[in-house]
Amino acid sequence: MKEKQNRVIISSKNQAICRIEENCRNCGMCKLVCNSKMGIEGYYDLEKEDDNPICINCGQCVQSCSFNAIIPKSEIPIVEKNLLDREKIVVFSIAPAVRVALGELFGLQAGVNVEKKIVTALKLLGAKYVFDITFGADLTIMEEASEFVERLKENCKLPQFTSCCPSWVQYLETFMPELKNNLSTTKSPVEMQGAVIKTYFSNVKGIDKNKIFSVAIVPCTAKKVETKAGFINGENCFGVDAVLTTTELGQLFINRGIDLRKIKNSEFDKILGRGSGAGIIFGHSGGVMEATLRTVFYLLNKINPPKSFFNLKNVEKSGAIKEGKIDLIVKKIDVAVIYGTAKAREYIIANRDNLPQFIEVMACPCGCVGGGGQLKYVAGELENIINKRIKGLKGIDNSSIIRVSYKNPEIINIYNNFLGFPLSSIAKKILHKKD
Ligand code: SF4
């Protein structure tokens, strides 16, 4: 049957999203978003791709569909199967943006932090350990900041583009391959978390890594694809075995009759369960830049960053493209923060010969808080809901005792006891993509 023309084409092999044919009204919203916000549909020739549609797996078509005709590809069955397997040790890790959105499903306001309720609920389901991906975000910051300092000193491979958003990485590699070397080589927080669960954590606990079933809970459909390519270099295993979106996690809780409002709080497990305020703000656009610059400042000057590096004003303005000048004492640098891959391409083309030294790009609106795997919002409510989720993350950062990654005691421990130092050979082996 000829593909209906109004909608995006989704391959049957797509590992992130799928379409429920009977729900589709051919309204065209998915195509509109894919074209105008993501810059994909309409920007390539399907015939030249041998009829394989290009998809960066961002899931914004899921969010745009009023008829629930496009949904994340569910991994609930594999997670449930492993929870029932007595041989398996099921370990969950929760990404920053999930905690300020999931409560909405249980009648709480957007932005309310339900991380401690999620820990309890996962333990009720049979999780052995529950970790916080803000730890993985702190690790990403340590590696990415060190990489940026190196590039700055050597004046090479600049601008450095962030690499934590797999949809953005895939977009750049597909549409602007000439800039591939400008991407940071650091893996995303989710992938780093998975890598250290199957190495450092399993060693410290004396657990056979093959018995661990590692589940990442994320706001993102693209992580479903990213993690399936995430074989840990030299370890013969994947860091993450399954990915649940915020929506899927909510579904799992509802299936099991768990109401988040009615359960007690629990703490994350040690040794990968603590993140700094910097790790938390990875969940919104501009947060990756701010978090990384705090550590860049420290690495360059060996003193803590001044107040101005907390709630960075010059990259704080609203809008899909923000620019700023950052004073690092030894050097002043230009930075840019962008969300939406269509805007990123537009910006890069317009500024090709004069790009800032450090550029953060996230695919989804306002970053992961508006991710394709987040709970869907009612039409017209998008801005309001997303702003509340951002406020929630900023509030956690503002009230954190530790707001810089290099002071996170669990980060200090992993470098002292396992990785050595940022960009060490072991860090490059398991936490970075090969050049
Ligand atoms: Fe995933 Fe966040 Fe990127 Fe959206 S912005 S594709 S949620 S990593």
Coordinates of C-alpha atoms and ligand atoms in Angstrom, one line a residue:
M1 CA 0.0 0.0 0.0
K2 CA 1.3 3.5 -0.9
E3 CA 2.3 5.4 2.2
K4 CA -0.2 8.1 3.2
Q5 CA 1.3 11.3 2.1
N6 CA 0.4 13.5 5.1
R7 CA 2.4 11.7 7.7
V8 CA 6.0 10.8 8.5
I9 CA 7.1 7.4 7.3
I10 CA 8.1 5.1 10.2
S11 CA 10.2 2.1 9.3
S12 CA 9.1 -1.2 10.8
K13 CA 12.7 -1.6 12.0
N14 CA 12.6 1.6 14.0
Q15 CA 13.7 0.7 17.6
A16 CA 12.4 3.9 19.2
I17 CA 8.8 4.5 18.0
C18 CA 6.0 2.7 16.1
R19 CA 2.6 3.6 14.7
I20 CA -0.7 2.1 15.6
E21 CA -2.4 2.2 12.2
E22 CA -6.0 2.1 13.4
N23 CA -5.5 5.2 15.5
C24 CA -4.0 7.3 12.6
R25 CA -6.3 9.9 11.1
N26 CA -3.6 11.1 8.6
C27 CA -3.9 14.6 10.1
G28 CA -0.3 15.5 9.3
M29 CA 0.9 16.9 12.6
C30 CA 3.8 14.4 12.8
K31 CA 5.0 15.5 9.4
L32 CA 4.7 19.2 10.3
V33 CA 6.8 18.8 13.5
C34 CA 9.4 16.6 11.8
N35 CA 9.8 19.2 9.1
S36 CA 9.5 22.5 10.9
K37 CA 11.1 21.7 14.3
M38 CA 13.4 18.9 13.5
G39 CA 14.4 19.7 9.9
I40 CA 14.2 16.1 8.6
E41 CA 11.1 15.4 6.7
G42 CA 11.4 17.3 3.5
Y43 CA 15.1 17.7 3.9
Y44 CA 16.1 14.5 2.2
D45 CA 15.2 12.3 -0.8
L46 CA 13.6 9.0 0.3
E47 CA 14.5 7.4 -3.0
K48 CA 18.2 8.3 -2.6
E49 CA 18.0 6.6 0.8
D50 CA 16.7 3.3 -0.8
D51 CA 13.3 4.0 0.8
N52 CA 14.8 3.9 4.3
P53 CA 13.3 6.9 6.1
I54 CA 15.7 9.1 8.1
C55 CA 14.6 9.3 11.7
I56 CA 16.6 10.7 14.6
N57 CA 14.3 9.0 17.1
C58 CA 13.5 12.2 19.0
G59 CA 9.9 11.2 19.5
Q60 CA 8.5 14.7 18.9
C61 CA 6.0 13.1 16.5
V62 CA 4.8 11.1 19.5
Q63 CA 4.2 14.3 21.4
S64 CA 2.5 16.0 18.4
C65 CA 0.0 13.2 17.8
S66 CA -3.4 13.9 19.3
F67 CA -4.7 10.4 18.5
N68 CA -1.9 8.4 20.2
A69 CA -1.2 6.8 16.8
I70 CA 2.6 7.1 17.4
I71 CA 4.0 5.7 20.6
P72 CA 7.4 4.7 22.0
K73 CA 8.3 1.1 21.3
S74 CA 7.5 -0.5 24.6
E75 CA 10.2 -2.4 26.5
I76 CA 7.9 -3.0 29.5
P77 CA 7.6 -6.8 28.7
I78 CA 11.4 -7.4 28.8
V79 CA 11.7 -5.4 32.0
E80 CA 8.9 -7.4 33.6
K81 CA 10.4 -10.7 32.5
N82 CA 13.8 -9.8 34.1
L83 CA 12.1 -8.6 37.3
L84 CA 10.6 -12.1 37.6
D85 CA 13.9 -13.9 36.9
R86 CA 15.5 -14.9 40.2
E87 CA 18.9 -15.2 38.6
K88 CA 18.9 -11.5 37.5
I89 CA 19.8 -8.5 39.6
V90 CA 17.7 -5.7 38.2
V91 CA 19.3 -2.2 38.5
F92 CA 17.3 0.9 37.6
S93 CA 18.8 4.4 36.9
I94 CA 16.7 7.5 36.7
A95 CA 17.4 10.5 34.4
P96 CA 17.1 14.1 35.8
A97 CA 14.0 15.1 33.8
V98 CA 11.8 12.1 34.7
R99 CA 11.5 13.1 38.4
V100 CA 9.8 16.5 37.6
A101 CA 7.3 15.1 35.1
L102 CA 6.1 11.7 36.3
G103 CA 4.0 13.1 39.2
E104 CA 1.7 14.7 36.6
L105 CA 0.3 11.3 35.9
F106 CA -0.7 10.9 39.5
G107 CA -2.4 14.3 39.8
L108 CA 0.7 16.3 41.1
Q109 CA 1.8 19.6 39.6
A110 CA 4.4 19.5 36.8
G111 CA 7.8 20.3 38.4
V112 CA 7.2 18.4 41.7
N113 CA 10.2 16.2 42.4
V114 CA 9.1 12.6 42.9
E115 CA 12.5 11.0 42.8
K116 CA 12.2 9.4 46.3
K117 CA 8.7 8.0 45.5
I118 CA 10.1 6.5 42.3
V119 CA 12.9 4.8 44.2
T120 CA 10.3 3.2 46.6
A121 CA 8.0 2.2 43.7
L122 CA 10.9 0.5 41.9
K123 CA 11.9 -1.4 45.0
L124 CA 8.3 -2.6 45.3
L125 CA 8.5 -3.9 41.8
G126 CA 11.6 -5.9 42.7
A127 CA 14.5 -3.6 41.9
K128 CA 17.7 -4.6 43.7
Y129 CA 19.4 -1.2 43.3
V130 CA 18.1 2.2 42.2
F131 CA 20.6 4.7 41.0
D132 CA 20.5 8.3 39.9
I133 CA 21.7 9.3 36.4
T134 CA 22.7 12.6 37.7
F135 CA 25.8 10.7 38.8
G136 CA 26.3 9.7 35.1
A137 CA 25.7 13.4 34.2
D138 CA 28.4 14.5 36.7
L139 CA 30.8 12.0 35.1
T140 CA 29.9 13.3 31.6
I141 CA 30.6 16.8 32.9
M142 CA 34.1 15.8 34.2
E143 CA 35.0 14.2 30.9
E144 CA 33.5 16.8 28.6
A145 CA 34.8 19.8 30.6
S146 CA 38.3 18.2 30.5
E147 CA 38.0 17.6 26.8
F148 CA 36.9 21.2 26.2
V149 CA 39.9 22.6 28.2
E150 CA 42.2 20.4 26.1
R151 CA 40.7 21.7 22.9
L152 CA 40.8 25.2 24.1
K153 CA 44.5 25.0 25.0
E154 CA 45.4 23.4 21.8
N155 CA 43.0 25.5 19.8
C156 CA 41.7 22.5 17.8
K157 CA 38.4 20.9 17.0
L158 CA 36.5 24.0 18.0
P159 CA 33.7 24.6 18.3
Q160 CA 33.0 21.7 20.6
F161 CA 29.4 20.5 20.3
T162 CA 27.8 18.7 23.2
S163 CA 27.1 15.0 22.5
C164 CA 24.6 14.0 25.3
C165 CA 21.5 14.2 23.0
P166 CA 21.6 11.1 20.7
S167 CA 19.1 12.7 18.3
W168 CA 21.3 15.7 17.8
V169 CA 24.4 13.5 17.4
Q170 CA 22.6 11.5 14.7
Y171 CA 21.3 14.7 13.0
L172 CA 24.8 16.2 12.8
E173 CA 26.3 12.9 11.6
T174 CA 23.6 12.6 8.9
F175 CA 23.2 16.2 7.7
M176 CA 26.5 17.8 8.5
P177 CA 29.1 15.0 8.6
E178 CA 31.9 17.5 7.9
L179 CA 31.5 18.6 11.6
K180 CA 31.7 15.1 13.1
N181 CA 35.1 15.8 14.7
N182 CA 33.7 18.8 16.5
L183 CA 31.3 16.6 18.5
S184 CA 32.5 15.9 22.0
T185 CA 33.6 12.3 22.2
T186 CA 32.0 11.8 25.6
K187 CA 29.2 9.3 25.9
S188 CA 25.9 10.5 27.2
P189 CA 25.1 10.3 31.0
V190 CA 22.8 7.3 30.4
E191 CA 25.6 5.4 28.6
M192 CA 28.2 6.4 31.1
Q193 CA 25.9 5.2 33.9
G194 CA 25.5 1.9 32.2
A195 CA 29.2 1.5 31.6
V196 CA 30.1 2.0 35.2
I197 CA 27.3 -0.2 36.5
K198 CA 28.8 -3.1 34.5
T199 CA 32.4 -2.4 35.5
Y200 CA 33.1 -0.4 38.6
F201 CA 29.9 -1.2 40.5
S202 CA 29.9 -4.9 39.6
N203 CA 33.6 -5.1 40.7
V204 CA 33.0 -3.3 44.0
K205 CA 30.0 -5.4 44.9
G206 CA 31.5 -8.7 43.5
I207 CA 28.5 -9.2 41.2
D208 CA 28.9 -11.0 37.9
K209 CA 28.1 -8.3 35.4
N210 CA 26.3 -10.8 33.2
K211 CA 23.7 -11.2 36.0
I212 CA 22.9 -7.5 36.1
F213 CA 20.0 -6.3 34.0
S214 CA 20.4 -2.6 33.8
V215 CA 17.4 -0.4 33.0
A216 CA 17.5 3.3 32.2
I217 CA 14.5 5.4 32.9
V218 CA 14.5 8.4 30.6
P219 CA 12.4 11.2 29.1
C220 CA 13.8 10.2 25.7
T221 CA 12.8 7.8 22.9
A222 CA 16.2 8.2 21.2
K223 CA 18.0 6.5 24.1
K224 CA 16.2 3.3 23.1
V225 CA 18.4 3.3 19.9
E226 CA 21.6 4.9 21.4
T227 CA 21.9 2.2 24.2
K228 CA 21.4 -0.7 21.7
A229 CA 24.7 0.4 20.1
G230 CA 26.3 0.9 23.5
F231 CA 28.6 -2.1 23.7
I232 CA 31.2 -1.3 26.4
N233 CA 34.6 -1.3 24.8
G234 CA 36.6 -4.4 25.9
E235 CA 33.8 -5.6 28.3
N236 CA 31.7 -7.8 25.9
C237 CA 28.4 -6.5 27.2
F238 CA 26.0 -3.6 26.9
G239 CA 25.9 -1.0 29.7
V240 CA 22.1 -0.6 29.4
D241 CA 19.9 -3.6 28.7
A242 CA 16.5 -1.8 28.5
V243 CA 15.1 1.7 28.3
L244 CA 11.8 2.8 29.7
T245 CA 10.5 6.3 28.9
T246 CA 8.7 8.3 31.6
T247 CA 5.4 7.3 30.0
E248 CA 6.3 3.6 30.1
L249 CA 7.4 3.9 33.7
G250 CA 4.0 5.4 34.6
Q251 CA 2.2 2.7 32.8
L252 CA 4.3 0.0 34.6
F253 CA 3.3 1.6 38.0
I254 CA -0.3 1.8 37.0
N255 CA -0.3 -1.8 35.8
R256 CA 1.0 -2.9 39.3
G257 CA -1.5 -0.7 41.1
I258 CA 1.2 1.7 42.5
D259 CA 0.0 5.2 43.3
L260 CA 3.1 7.5 43.8
R261 CA 1.1 9.8 46.1
K262 CA 0.5 7.0 48.6
I263 CA 4.0 5.5 49.1
K264 CA 6.8 6.6 51.3
N265 CA 10.1 8.2 50.2
S266 CA 13.3 6.2 49.8
E267 CA 16.9 7.2 49.0
F268 CA 18.9 6.2 46.0
D269 CA 21.5 3.5 46.5
K270 CA 25.2 4.2 46.9
I271 CA 27.8 4.2 45.0
L272 CA 26.2 5.6 41.8
G273 CA 23.3 7.3 43.5
R274 CA 24.4 10.8 44.1
G275 CA 24.5 13.7 41.7
S276 CA 25.4 17.4 42.1
G277 CA 23.1 20.3 41.2
A278 CA 25.1 20.5 38.0
G279 CA 24.1 16.9 37.1
I280 CA 20.4 17.7 37.7
I281 CA 20.2 20.7 35.3
F282 CA 21.3 18.4 32.4
G283 CA 17.6 17.9 32.0
H284 CA 16.9 21.3 30.5
S285 CA 18.3 23.3 27.6
G286 CA 21.2 25.4 28.7
G287 CA 21.8 23.2 31.8
V288 CA 24.5 21.1 30.1
M289 CA 26.4 24.3 29.1
E290 CA 26.1 25.8 32.6
A291 CA 27.0 22.6 34.4
T292 CA 30.0 22.0 32.2
L293 CA 31.3 25.6 32.4
R294 CA 31.3 25.4 36.2
T295 CA 33.9 22.6 36.0
V296 CA 35.7 24.2 33.0
F297 CA 36.2 27.3 35.2
Y298 CA 37.6 25.2 38.0
L299 CA 39.9 23.2 35.8
L300 CA 41.4 26.4 34.3
N301 CA 41.7 28.4 37.4
K302 CA 41.8 25.9 40.3
I303 CA 39.3 28.0 42.2
N304 CA 35.5 27.6 42.5
P305 CA 33.5 29.5 39.9
P306 CA 31.9 32.7 41.0
K307 CA 28.2 33.2 41.7
S308 CA 27.6 34.2 38.1
F309 CA 28.1 30.6 37.0
F310 CA 25.0 29.6 38.9
N311 CA 21.8 30.4 37.0
L312 CA 24.0 31.8 34.1
K313 CA 22.2 34.9 33.1
N314 CA 23.7 35.4 29.6
V315 CA 22.5 32.1 28.3
E316 CA 19.3 32.1 30.2
K317 CA 17.1 34.1 27.9
S318 CA 14.1 32.2 26.5
G319 CA 14.0 31.1 22.9
A320 CA 15.4 28.3 20.9
I321 CA 18.8 30.0 20.2
K322 CA 20.8 31.8 23.0
E323 CA 24.3 33.2 22.8
G324 CA 26.6 34.5 25.5
K325 CA 30.2 35.5 26.3
I326 CA 31.7 33.7 29.3
D327 CA 34.6 35.1 31.3
L328 CA 36.9 32.2 32.3
I329 CA 39.6 34.7 33.6
V330 CA 42.3 33.1 31.5
K331 CA 40.2 33.5 28.5
K332 CA 36.8 34.9 27.4
I333 CA 34.8 32.5 25.3
D334 CA 31.6 32.6 23.2
V335 CA 29.0 30.0 23.7
A336 CA 25.6 29.1 22.2
V337 CA 22.7 27.0 23.4
I338 CA 20.1 25.7 20.9
Y339 CA 17.2 23.4 21.0
G340 CA 15.5 21.9 17.9
T341 CA 17.7 20.4 15.2
A342 CA 16.1 22.6 12.5
K343 CA 17.2 25.7 14.4
A344 CA 20.7 24.2 15.0
R345 CA 21.2 23.7 11.3
E346 CA 19.9 27.2 10.5
Y347 CA 22.3 28.7 13.1
I348 CA 25.3 26.7 12.0
I349 CA 24.8 27.6 8.3
A350 CA 24.3 31.3 9.2
N351 CA 27.4 31.5 11.4
R352 CA 29.5 28.9 9.6
D353 CA 32.7 31.1 9.6
N354 CA 32.3 32.5 13.1
L355 CA 30.9 29.8 15.4
P356 CA 31.2 30.2 19.2
Q357 CA 33.8 27.8 20.8
F358 CA 31.2 25.8 22.8
I359 CA 27.8 24.9 21.5
E360 CA 25.1 22.9 23.3
V361 CA 22.4 21.4 21.2
M362 CA 19.4 19.4 22.3
A363 CA 16.7 18.1 19.9
C364 CA 13.6 18.5 22.0
P365 CA 11.8 21.7 23.1
C366 CA 13.7 23.2 26.0
G367 CA 15.8 20.0 26.2
C368 CA 14.9 16.7 27.9
V369 CA 12.1 18.2 30.0
G370 CA 10.2 18.3 26.7
G371 CA 11.5 14.9 25.5
G372 CA 9.6 12.6 23.2
G373 CA 9.2 10.0 26.1
Q374 CA 7.7 12.5 28.6
L375 CA 4.1 12.5 29.5
K376 CA 2.0 14.2 26.9
Y377 CA 0.7 17.6 27.5
V378 CA -2.7 18.9 26.5
A379 CA -2.5 21.1 23.3
G380 CA -1.7 24.7 24.2
E381 CA -0.3 23.7 27.6
L382 CA 3.2 22.9 26.4
E383 CA 5.0 26.1 27.5
N384 CA 3.4 26.2 30.9
I385 CA 4.1 22.5 31.7
I386 CA 7.7 22.6 30.4
N387 CA 8.4 25.8 32.3
K388 CA 7.2 24.2 35.5
R389 CA 9.5 21.2 34.9
I390 CA 12.4 23.5 34.3
K391 CA 11.6 25.4 37.5
G392 CA 11.6 22.0 39.3
L393 CA 15.1 21.1 38.1
K394 CA 16.5 24.6 38.8
G395 CA 15.0 24.4 42.3
I396 CA 16.8 21.1 43.0
D397 CA 20.1 22.7 41.8
N398 CA 19.6 25.8 43.8
S399 CA 18.9 23.9 47.0
S400 CA 21.7 21.3 46.5
I401 CA 24.6 21.5 48.9
I402 CA 27.0 20.4 46.1
R403 CA 26.5 22.2 42.9
V404 CA 29.6 21.3 41.0
S405 CA 30.5 17.8 39.7
Y406 CA 34.1 17.8 40.9
K407 CA 32.9 18.0 44.5
N408 CA 30.5 15.1 44.3
P409 CA 32.0 12.6 46.8
E410 CA 30.9 9.6 44.7
I411 CA 32.6 11.2 41.6
I412 CA 35.8 11.7 43.7
N413 CA 35.6 8.1 44.7
I414 CA 35.2 6.6 41.2
Y415 CA 38.2 8.6 40.0
N416 CA 40.3 7.7 43.0
N417 CA 39.4 4.0 43.0
F418 CA 38.8 3.2 39.4
L419 CA 39.2 5.7 36.6
G420 CA 42.2 7.6 37.8
F421 CA 41.6 11.0 36.2
P422 CA 39.4 12.5 33.5
L423 CA 40.5 11.4 30.0
S424 CA 42.7 8.6 31.5
S425 CA 43.0 5.5 29.2
I426 CA 40.3 3.6 31.1
A427 CA 38.0 6.7 31.0
K428 CA 38.6 7.0 27.3
K429 CA 38.0 3.3 26.8
I430 CA 34.6 3.0 28.6
L431 CA 33.3 6.6 28.7
H432 CA 34.1 8.0 25.3
K433 CA 33.2 7.1 21.8
K434 CA 36.0 6.0 19.6
D435 CA 37.3 8.9 17.4
Ligands
SF4_1 FE1 16.5 12.7 24.2 FE2 16.8 14.9 25.6 FE3 17.8 14.7 23.1 FE4 15.2 14.9 23.5 S1 16.7 16.5 24.0 S2 16.2 13.5 22.1 S3 14.9 13.8 25.4 S4 18.5 13.5 24.9

